[in-house]
Amino acid sequence: MSHDHSHDHHDHDHVPNNKKILLLSFILISVFMVVEFIGGFFTNSLALISDAGHMLSDSVALGIALAAVYIGQRASNMRHSFGYQRFEILAASINGLTLVVIALYIFIEALVRFRTPQEINIQGMLIISSLGLLINIIVAWMMFSGSDTQHDLNMRGAFLHVLSDLLGSVGAISAALCIYFFDWKWADPLASVLVAILVLRSGASITFKAGHILMQGTPDRFDPEKIKQQILQLKDIIDVHDLHLWSLNSKRYILSCHIVVNDDMTMSKVQEILFEVENSIKKLGIEHTTIQTETRDHQHHRTCSLEIPHQHGHDHQHDHDHQH
């Protein structure tokens, strides 16, 4: 059974942009993370320190996301027949988990600060948090406008890190203003807690989505029962069973199923039916399809593996299909 992977690069139209933006974001975030941590230490601001901790997780997240883009581009081989694209999902799950850990750390530290409020250098806190906000706005804008943050789960994970860090800077600025004008020392840990809630939500969301893909769960955008009924509406198909649908990464979907045809069906007729099923499924955005045909009595079967090249029409040439 052969597989034509000629379409592997069509999913990577955004890859050059993703690489460039991730690299630039990684440098900006890493440099300012050091600045913010030192500033938080000297101003004694938990909001700044927690934000710097979050920026550290951003830096790690962007580094992992960058590695995922490079590793995901590696060609498939006998050991990894689908290539390395799923590393993107592993990277996204690590990003999500680090967000959860950072959020829990901020919660614990904030509780301590609520009990024992500490003196804070307001001017320094305000200057550094404002610079942090500016850096995060620049990075978030670059990611949103120049890379695929909507469909690429890896890029989305990195983008959510930056967004939640942007909110951390907003929280630190708000806390600094509250302390400056009203002497509300509890505003510093309160800002940290509010940011931690947002961080935890983002982290949990990305972790659950990545986990669903790693567990070969059915993609949310598809209804297997509807797909089954769609196949059954095609002529000469008696039954459809063992239908499985899962994601290779956040944008590439795979389907396999068995279809039952009449005993007296000729091979050429079976081939016609397979092409009809293939085209029907392709329209849904599922690009790799493996279909097994069986006769009504299931005593013998023919198997065809059909991998659908993404965004390419079919010239009625299916040299890669095997008939058994």
mmCIF file of C-alpha atoms in Angstrom, residues 5-321:
data_model
loop_
_atom_site.group_PDB
_atom_site.id
_atom_site.type_symbol
_atom_site.label_atom_id
_atom_site.label_comp_id
_atom_site.label_asym_id
_atom_site.label_seq_id
_atom_site.Cartn_x
_atom_site.Cartn_y
_atom_site.Cartn_z
ATOM 1 C CA HIS A 5 2.886 12.623 0.221
ATOM 2 C CA SER A 6 3.167 15.215 -2.535
ATOM 3 C CA HIS A 7 0.708 17.459 -0.691
ATOM 4 C CA ASP A 8 2.668 17.594 2.545
ATOM 5 C CA HIS A 9 3.973 21.073 1.822
ATOM 6 C CA HIS A 10 0.624 22.648 0.995
ATOM 7 C CA ASP A 11 -0.215 22.896 4.685
ATOM 8 C CA HIS A 12 2.893 24.944 5.242
ATOM 9 C CA ASP A 13 2.036 28.090 3.299
ATOM 10 C CA HIS A 14 2.304 30.003 6.572
ATOM 11 C CA VAL A 15 5.497 28.255 7.719
ATOM 12 C CA PRO A 16 8.056 30.860 6.486
ATOM 13 C CA ASN A 17 6.013 33.618 8.185
ATOM 14 C CA ASN A 18 5.520 31.487 11.287
ATOM 15 C CA LYS A 19 9.280 30.929 11.556
ATOM 16 C CA LYS A 20 10.243 34.573 11.084
ATOM 17 C CA ILE A 21 7.607 35.892 13.491
ATOM 18 C CA LEU A 22 8.323 33.245 16.126
ATOM 19 C CA LEU A 23 12.059 33.968 16.008
ATOM 20 C CA LEU A 24 11.599 37.739 16.323
ATOM 21 C CA SER A 25 8.984 37.293 19.071
ATOM 22 C CA PHE A 26 11.268 34.889 20.933
ATOM 23 C CA ILE A 27 14.123 37.441 20.938
ATOM 24 C CA LEU A 28 11.916 40.379 22.034
ATOM 25 C CA ILE A 29 10.135 38.445 24.793
ATOM 26 C CA SER A 30 13.328 36.828 26.130
ATOM 27 C CA VAL A 31 15.207 40.135 26.373
ATOM 28 C CA PHE A 32 12.349 41.978 28.080
ATOM 29 C CA MET A 33 11.649 39.029 30.399
ATOM 30 C CA VAL A 34 15.100 39.549 31.948
ATOM 31 C CA VAL A 35 14.465 43.306 32.231
ATOM 32 C CA GLU A 36 11.065 42.778 33.876
ATOM 33 C CA PHE A 37 12.329 40.179 36.346
ATOM 34 C CA ILE A 38 15.176 42.436 37.491
ATOM 35 C CA GLY A 39 12.742 45.379 37.659
ATOM 36 C CA GLY A 40 10.217 43.331 39.665
ATOM 37 C CA PHE A 41 12.934 42.251 42.094
ATOM 38 C CA PHE A 42 14.130 45.813 42.729
ATOM 39 C CA THR A 43 10.641 47.378 42.893
ATOM 40 C CA ASN A 44 9.338 44.463 45.057
ATOM 41 C CA SER A 45 6.251 44.086 42.818
ATOM 42 C CA LEU A 46 4.600 40.663 42.668
ATOM 43 C CA ALA A 47 2.627 41.777 39.609
ATOM 44 C CA LEU A 48 5.913 42.444 37.798
ATOM 45 C CA ILE A 49 7.632 39.284 39.057
ATOM 46 C CA SER A 50 4.658 37.093 38.138
ATOM 47 C CA ASP A 51 4.471 38.807 34.766
ATOM 48 C CA ALA A 52 8.201 38.165 34.288
ATOM 49 C CA GLY A 53 7.601 34.521 35.252
ATOM 50 C CA HIS A 54 4.886 34.399 32.675
ATOM 51 C CA MET A 55 7.219 35.998 30.134
ATOM 52 C CA LEU A 56 9.708 33.224 30.916
ATOM 53 C CA SER A 57 7.007 30.693 30.047
ATOM 54 C CA ASP A 58 6.337 32.774 26.906
ATOM 55 C CA SER A 59 9.996 32.561 25.986
ATOM 56 C CA VAL A 60 10.038 28.789 26.496
ATOM 57 C CA ALA A 61 6.710 28.455 24.667
ATOM 58 C CA LEU A 62 7.946 30.441 21.674
ATOM 59 C CA GLY A 63 11.173 28.415 21.637
ATOM 60 C CA ILE A 64 9.196 25.152 21.624
ATOM 61 C CA ALA A 65 6.803 26.485 18.975
ATOM 62 C CA LEU A 66 9.780 27.493 16.818
ATOM 63 C CA ALA A 67 11.294 24.020 17.208
ATOM 64 C CA ALA A 68 7.906 22.507 16.304
ATOM 65 C CA VAL A 69 7.812 24.429 13.012
ATOM 66 C CA TYR A 70 11.293 23.186 12.067
ATOM 67 C CA ILE A 71 10.705 19.601 13.206
ATOM 68 C CA GLY A 72 7.219 19.501 11.628
ATOM 69 C CA GLN A 73 8.772 20.198 8.224
ATOM 70 C CA ARG A 74 10.982 17.118 8.297
ATOM 71 C CA ALA A 75 10.117 14.605 5.598
ATOM 72 C CA SER A 76 8.232 11.419 6.415
ATOM 73 C CA ASN A 77 10.186 8.161 6.592
ATOM 74 C CA MET A 78 9.598 4.484 7.279
ATOM 75 C CA ARG A 79 9.729 5.055 11.029
ATOM 76 C CA HIS A 80 7.402 8.102 10.924
ATOM 77 C CA SER A 81 5.162 7.533 7.905
ATOM 78 C CA PHE A 82 3.104 10.672 8.572
ATOM 79 C CA GLY A 83 6.206 12.802 9.120
ATOM 80 C CA TYR A 84 6.721 14.922 12.232
ATOM 81 C CA GLN A 85 3.755 17.285 12.017
ATOM 82 C CA ARG A 86 2.224 16.020 15.244
ATOM 83 C CA PHE A 87 5.160 17.493 17.168
ATOM 84 C CA GLU A 88 3.179 20.733 16.818
ATOM 85 C CA ILE A 89 0.498 19.236 19.069
ATOM 86 C CA LEU A 90 3.051 18.015 21.611
ATOM 87 C CA ALA A 91 4.500 21.541 21.693
ATOM 88 C CA ALA A 92 1.035 23.054 22.153
ATOM 89 C CA SER A 93 0.283 20.696 25.057
ATOM 90 C CA ILE A 94 3.571 21.627 26.780
ATOM 91 C CA ASN A 95 2.739 25.313 26.300
ATOM 92 C CA GLY A 96 -0.708 24.796 27.840
ATOM 93 C CA LEU A 97 0.674 22.909 30.836
ATOM 94 C CA THR A 98 3.313 25.572 31.520
ATOM 95 C CA LEU A 99 0.558 28.207 31.564
ATOM 96 C CA VAL A 100 -1.357 26.162 34.148
ATOM 97 C CA VAL A 101 1.758 25.788 36.346
ATOM 98 C CA ILE A 102 2.560 29.520 36.125
ATOM 99 C CA ALA A 103 -1.050 30.380 37.057
ATOM 100 C CA LEU A 104 -0.946 28.136 40.144
ATOM 101 C CA TYR A 105 2.371 29.664 41.227
ATOM 102 C CA ILE A 106 0.909 33.195 40.945
ATOM 103 C CA PHE A 107 -2.145 32.167 43.020
ATOM 104 C CA ILE A 108 0.038 30.834 45.847
ATOM 105 C CA GLU A 109 2.366 33.854 45.843
ATOM 106 C CA ALA A 110 -0.588 36.262 45.765
ATOM 107 C CA LEU A 111 -2.142 34.631 48.854
ATOM 108 C CA VAL A 112 1.088 35.282 50.773
ATOM 109 C CA ARG A 113 1.092 38.933 49.625
ATOM 110 C CA PHE A 114 -2.533 39.434 50.681
ATOM 111 C CA ARG A 115 -1.597 38.408 54.236
ATOM 112 C CA THR A 116 1.583 40.484 54.345
ATOM 113 C CA PRO A 117 1.397 43.507 51.986
ATOM 114 C CA GLN A 118 4.819 44.871 51.041
ATOM 115 C CA GLU A 119 6.202 48.230 50.070
ATOM 116 C CA ILE A 120 6.527 48.716 46.332
ATOM 117 C CA ASN A 121 8.477 51.188 44.165
ATOM 118 C CA ILE A 122 5.504 52.542 42.227
ATOM 119 C CA GLN A 123 7.371 54.650 39.658
ATOM 120 C CA GLY A 124 9.673 51.788 38.676
ATOM 121 C CA MET A 125 6.745 49.347 38.545
ATOM 122 C CA LEU A 126 4.773 51.712 36.298
ATOM 123 C CA ILE A 127 7.650 52.325 33.864
ATOM 124 C CA ILE A 128 8.573 48.639 33.507
ATOM 125 C CA SER A 129 4.971 47.397 33.202
ATOM 126 C CA SER A 130 4.299 50.052 30.535
ATOM 127 C CA LEU A 131 7.343 48.909 28.564
ATOM 128 C CA GLY A 132 6.136 45.302 28.969
ATOM 129 C CA LEU A 133 2.732 46.254 27.590
ATOM 130 C CA LEU A 134 4.358 47.904 24.570
ATOM 131 C CA ILE A 135 6.544 44.868 23.824
ATOM 132 C CA ASN A 136 3.585 42.481 24.153
ATOM 133 C CA ILE A 137 1.377 44.614 21.896
ATOM 134 C CA ILE A 138 4.100 44.602 19.204
ATOM 135 C CA VAL A 139 4.609 40.808 19.443
ATOM 136 C CA ALA A 140 0.853 40.050 19.556
ATOM 137 C CA TRP A 141 0.229 42.277 16.527
ATOM 138 C CA MET A 142 3.055 40.582 14.572
ATOM 139 C CA MET A 143 1.653 37.134 15.363
ATOM 140 C CA PHE A 144 -1.976 38.009 14.646
ATOM 141 C CA SER A 145 -1.345 39.820 11.372
ATOM 142 C CA GLY A 146 1.505 37.743 9.963
ATOM 143 C CA SER A 147 0.971 34.116 11.031
ATOM 144 C CA ASP A 148 -1.779 31.511 11.226
ATOM 145 C CA THR A 149 -3.047 31.901 14.794
ATOM 146 C CA GLN A 150 -6.588 30.821 13.919
ATOM 147 C CA HIS A 151 -6.045 27.263 12.648
ATOM 148 C CA ASP A 152 -2.499 26.325 13.675
ATOM 149 C CA LEU A 153 -2.779 25.061 17.269
ATOM 150 C CA ASN A 154 0.952 25.486 17.856
ATOM 151 C CA MET A 155 0.896 29.151 16.766
ATOM 152 C CA ARG A 156 -2.355 29.664 18.671
ATOM 153 C CA GLY A 157 -0.733 28.344 21.856
ATOM 154 C CA ALA A 158 2.193 30.738 21.475
ATOM 155 C CA PHE A 159 -0.183 33.612 20.639
ATOM 156 C CA LEU A 160 -2.321 32.923 23.742
ATOM 157 C CA HIS A 161 0.828 33.021 25.864
ATOM 158 C CA VAL A 162 1.645 36.494 24.537
ATOM 159 C CA LEU A 163 -1.963 37.716 24.908
ATOM 160 C CA SER A 164 -2.220 36.582 28.504
ATOM 161 C CA ASP A 165 1.143 38.221 29.194
ATOM 162 C CA LEU A 166 -0.185 41.424 27.633
ATOM 163 C CA LEU A 167 -3.043 41.248 30.146
ATOM 164 C CA GLY A 168 -0.439 40.753 32.861
ATOM 165 C CA SER A 169 1.168 44.057 31.892
ATOM 166 C CA VAL A 170 -2.246 45.770 31.957
ATOM 167 C CA GLY A 171 -2.828 44.314 35.431
ATOM 168 C CA ALA A 172 0.556 45.532 36.667
ATOM 169 C CA ILE A 173 -0.094 49.059 35.330
ATOM 170 C CA SER A 174 -3.568 49.129 36.948
ATOM 171 C CA ALA A 175 -2.142 47.940 40.258
ATOM 172 C CA ALA A 176 0.618 50.571 40.162
ATOM 173 C CA LEU A 177 -1.931 53.344 39.535
ATOM 174 C CA CYS A 178 -4.186 52.098 42.364
ATOM 175 C CA ILE A 179 -1.273 52.044 44.811
ATOM 176 C CA TYR A 180 -0.025 55.454 43.637
ATOM 177 C CA PHE A 181 -3.389 57.249 43.887
ATOM 178 C CA PHE A 182 -5.183 55.333 46.671
ATOM 179 C CA ASP A 183 -2.386 53.487 48.523
ATOM 180 C CA TRP A 184 -4.186 50.169 47.892
ATOM 181 C CA LYS A 185 -1.281 47.792 48.482
ATOM 182 C CA TRP A 186 -3.549 44.792 47.958
ATOM 183 C CA ALA A 187 -4.001 45.900 44.325
ATOM 184 C CA ASP A 188 -0.638 44.297 43.444
ATOM 185 C CA PRO A 189 -1.569 40.704 44.468
ATOM 186 C CA LEU A 190 -5.165 41.246 43.269
ATOM 187 C CA ALA A 191 -3.909 42.126 39.774
ATOM 188 C CA SER A 192 -1.769 38.987 39.879
ATOM 189 C CA VAL A 193 -4.782 36.807 40.787
ATOM 190 C CA LEU A 194 -6.943 38.255 37.984
ATOM 191 C CA VAL A 195 -4.153 37.628 35.466
ATOM 192 C CA ALA A 196 -3.637 34.120 36.871
ATOM 193 C CA ILE A 197 -7.321 33.286 36.225
ATOM 194 C CA LEU A 198 -6.976 34.339 32.578
ATOM 195 C CA VAL A 199 -3.684 32.458 32.254
ATOM 196 C CA LEU A 200 -5.236 29.318 33.766
ATOM 197 C CA ARG A 201 -8.194 29.488 31.374
ATOM 198 C CA SER A 202 -5.942 29.847 28.319
ATOM 199 C CA GLY A 203 -3.643 27.075 29.501
ATOM 200 C CA ALA A 204 -6.477 24.651 30.233
ATOM 201 C CA SER A 205 -8.123 25.358 26.867
ATOM 202 C CA ILE A 206 -4.997 24.718 24.793
ATOM 203 C CA THR A 207 -4.087 21.625 26.868
ATOM 204 C CA PHE A 208 -7.535 20.037 26.420
ATOM 205 C CA LYS A 209 -7.532 20.728 22.664
ATOM 206 C CA ALA A 210 -4.052 19.262 22.248
ATOM 207 C CA GLY A 211 -5.012 16.277 24.420
ATOM 208 C CA HIS A 212 -8.098 15.622 22.275
ATOM 209 C CA ILE A 213 -5.924 15.458 19.140
ATOM 210 C CA LEU A 214 -3.283 13.263 20.810
ATOM 211 C CA MET A 215 -6.068 10.892 21.910
ATOM 212 C CA GLN A 216 -7.172 10.620 18.245
ATOM 213 C CA GLY A 217 -10.481 12.279 19.112
ATOM 214 C CA THR A 218 -12.967 13.204 16.381
ATOM 215 C CA PRO A 219 -12.346 16.809 15.240
ATOM 216 C CA ASP A 220 -15.091 19.144 16.476
ATOM 217 C CA ARG A 221 -15.861 20.409 12.970
ATOM 218 C CA PHE A 222 -17.011 16.973 11.735
ATOM 219 C CA ASP A 223 -20.012 14.761 12.538
ATOM 220 C CA PRO A 224 -19.142 11.100 11.757
ATOM 221 C CA GLU A 225 -22.830 10.117 11.520
ATOM 222 C CA LYS A 226 -23.494 12.802 8.889
ATOM 223 C CA ILE A 227 -20.434 11.688 6.913
ATOM 224 C CA LYS A 228 -21.672 8.100 7.077
ATOM 225 C CA GLN A 229 -25.104 9.128 5.784
ATOM 226 C CA GLN A 230 -23.461 11.181 3.034
ATOM 227 C CA ILE A 231 -21.519 8.111 1.856
ATOM 228 C CA LEU A 232 -24.633 5.888 2.040
ATOM 229 C CA GLN A 233 -26.472 8.250 -0.301
ATOM 230 C CA LEU A 234 -24.045 7.350 -3.080
ATOM 231 C CA LYS A 235 -25.239 4.701 -5.523
ATOM 232 C CA ASP A 236 -24.417 0.964 -5.003
ATOM 233 C CA ILE A 237 -23.182 1.353 -1.405
ATOM 234 C CA ILE A 238 -25.052 -1.017 0.892
ATOM 235 C CA ASP A 239 -23.427 -0.188 4.220
ATOM 236 C CA VAL A 240 -20.656 1.839 5.878
ATOM 237 C CA HIS A 241 -18.947 0.709 9.072
ATOM 238 C CA ASP A 242 -15.708 1.058 11.063
ATOM 239 C CA LEU A 243 -15.624 4.761 10.208
ATOM 240 C CA HIS A 244 -12.798 6.522 12.043
ATOM 241 C CA LEU A 245 -11.947 10.200 11.832
ATOM 242 C CA TRP A 246 -9.065 11.954 13.545
ATOM 243 C CA SER A 247 -6.532 14.781 13.216
ATOM 244 C CA LEU A 248 -2.847 14.492 12.404
ATOM 245 C CA ASN A 249 -2.307 18.076 13.534
ATOM 246 C CA SER A 250 -4.598 21.072 14.012
ATOM 247 C CA LYS A 251 -5.277 21.445 10.271
ATOM 248 C CA ARG A 252 -4.924 18.015 8.683
ATOM 249 C CA TYR A 253 -7.641 15.357 8.955
ATOM 250 C CA ILE A 254 -7.659 11.614 8.265
ATOM 251 C CA LEU A 255 -10.591 9.256 7.648
ATOM 252 C CA SER A 256 -10.781 5.490 7.259
ATOM 253 C CA CYS A 257 -13.862 3.329 6.740
ATOM 254 C CA HIS A 258 -15.238 0.107 5.266
ATOM 255 C CA ILE A 259 -17.925 0.233 2.578
ATOM 256 C CA VAL A 260 -20.033 -2.785 1.596
ATOM 257 C CA VAL A 261 -20.945 -3.417 -2.068
ATOM 258 C CA ASN A 262 -22.765 -6.212 -3.959
ATOM 259 C CA ASP A 263 -21.025 -9.557 -4.507
ATOM 260 C CA ASP A 264 -21.187 -9.331 -8.307
ATOM 261 C CA MET A 265 -19.590 -5.882 -8.514
ATOM 262 C CA THR A 266 -16.747 -5.684 -11.070
ATOM 263 C CA MET A 267 -13.407 -4.230 -10.077
ATOM 264 C CA SER A 268 -13.797 -1.276 -12.442
ATOM 265 C CA LYS A 269 -17.215 -0.516 -10.921
ATOM 266 C CA VAL A 270 -15.742 -0.726 -7.409
ATOM 267 C CA GLN A 271 -13.067 1.728 -8.513
ATOM 268 C CA GLU A 272 -15.738 4.155 -9.747
ATOM 269 C CA ILE A 273 -17.549 3.939 -6.410
ATOM 270 C CA LEU A 274 -14.303 4.568 -4.511
ATOM 271 C CA PHE A 275 -13.608 7.699 -6.552
ATOM 272 C CA GLU A 276 -17.122 8.961 -5.839
ATOM 273 C CA VAL A 277 -16.642 8.407 -2.100
ATOM 274 C CA GLU A 278 -13.219 10.028 -2.257
ATOM 275 C CA ASN A 279 -14.537 13.151 -3.997
ATOM 276 C CA SER A 280 -17.483 13.356 -1.595
ATOM 277 C CA ILE A 281 -15.169 13.271 1.436
ATOM 278 C CA LYS A 282 -12.623 15.640 -0.134
ATOM 279 C CA LYS A 283 -15.287 18.373 -0.301
ATOM 280 C CA LEU A 284 -15.502 18.256 3.510
ATOM 281 C CA GLY A 285 -11.814 19.179 3.858
ATOM 282 C CA ILE A 286 -10.559 15.699 4.778
ATOM 283 C CA GLU A 287 -7.437 15.105 2.738
ATOM 284 C CA HIS A 288 -6.205 11.606 3.593
ATOM 285 C CA THR A 289 -8.759 8.839 3.112
ATOM 286 C CA THR A 290 -8.333 5.074 3.383
ATOM 287 C CA ILE A 291 -11.329 3.066 2.186
ATOM 288 C CA GLN A 292 -11.763 -0.697 2.371
ATOM 289 C CA THR A 293 -14.420 -2.312 0.189
ATOM 290 C CA GLU A 294 -16.173 -5.505 1.183
ATOM 291 C CA THR A 295 -18.752 -7.745 -0.468
ATOM 292 C CA ARG A 296 -22.093 -8.305 1.190
ATOM 293 C CA ASP A 297 -21.122 -11.673 2.659
ATOM 294 C CA HIS A 298 -17.727 -10.304 3.832
ATOM 295 C CA GLN A 299 -16.004 -13.496 2.653
ATOM 296 C CA HIS A 300 -13.519 -11.555 0.583
ATOM 297 C CA HIS A 301 -12.685 -7.896 0.264
ATOM 298 C CA ARG A 302 -10.824 -5.435 -1.843
ATOM 299 C CA THR A 303 -8.827 -2.639 -0.219
ATOM 300 C CA CYS A 304 -7.957 0.737 -1.652
ATOM 301 C CA SER A 305 -5.926 3.420 0.031
ATOM 302 C CA LEU A 306 -6.743 6.820 -1.356
ATOM 303 C CA GLU A 307 -4.758 9.808 -0.142
ATOM 304 C CA ILE A 308 -6.301 13.009 -1.414
ATOM 305 C CA PRO A 309 -3.809 15.717 -2.403
ATOM 306 C CA HIS A 310 -4.872 18.953 -0.706
ATOM 307 C CA GLN A 311 -6.319 21.627 -3.029
ATOM 308 C CA HIS A 312 -5.662 19.575 -6.136
ATOM 309 C CA GLY A 313 -8.186 18.302 -8.614
ATOM 310 C CA HIS A 314 -8.183 14.715 -9.845
ATOM 311 C CA ASP A 315 -7.317 13.871 -13.434
ATOM 312 C CA HIS A 316 -8.782 10.389 -13.075
ATOM 313 C CA GLN A 317 -5.265 9.086 -12.511
ATOM 314 C CA HIS A 318 -4.985 7.113 -9.293
ATOM 315 C CA ASP A 319 -1.786 5.205 -9.839
ATOM 316 C CA HIS A 320 -1.160 5.122 -6.110
ATOM 317 C CA ASP A 321 -4.354 3.202 -5.325
#
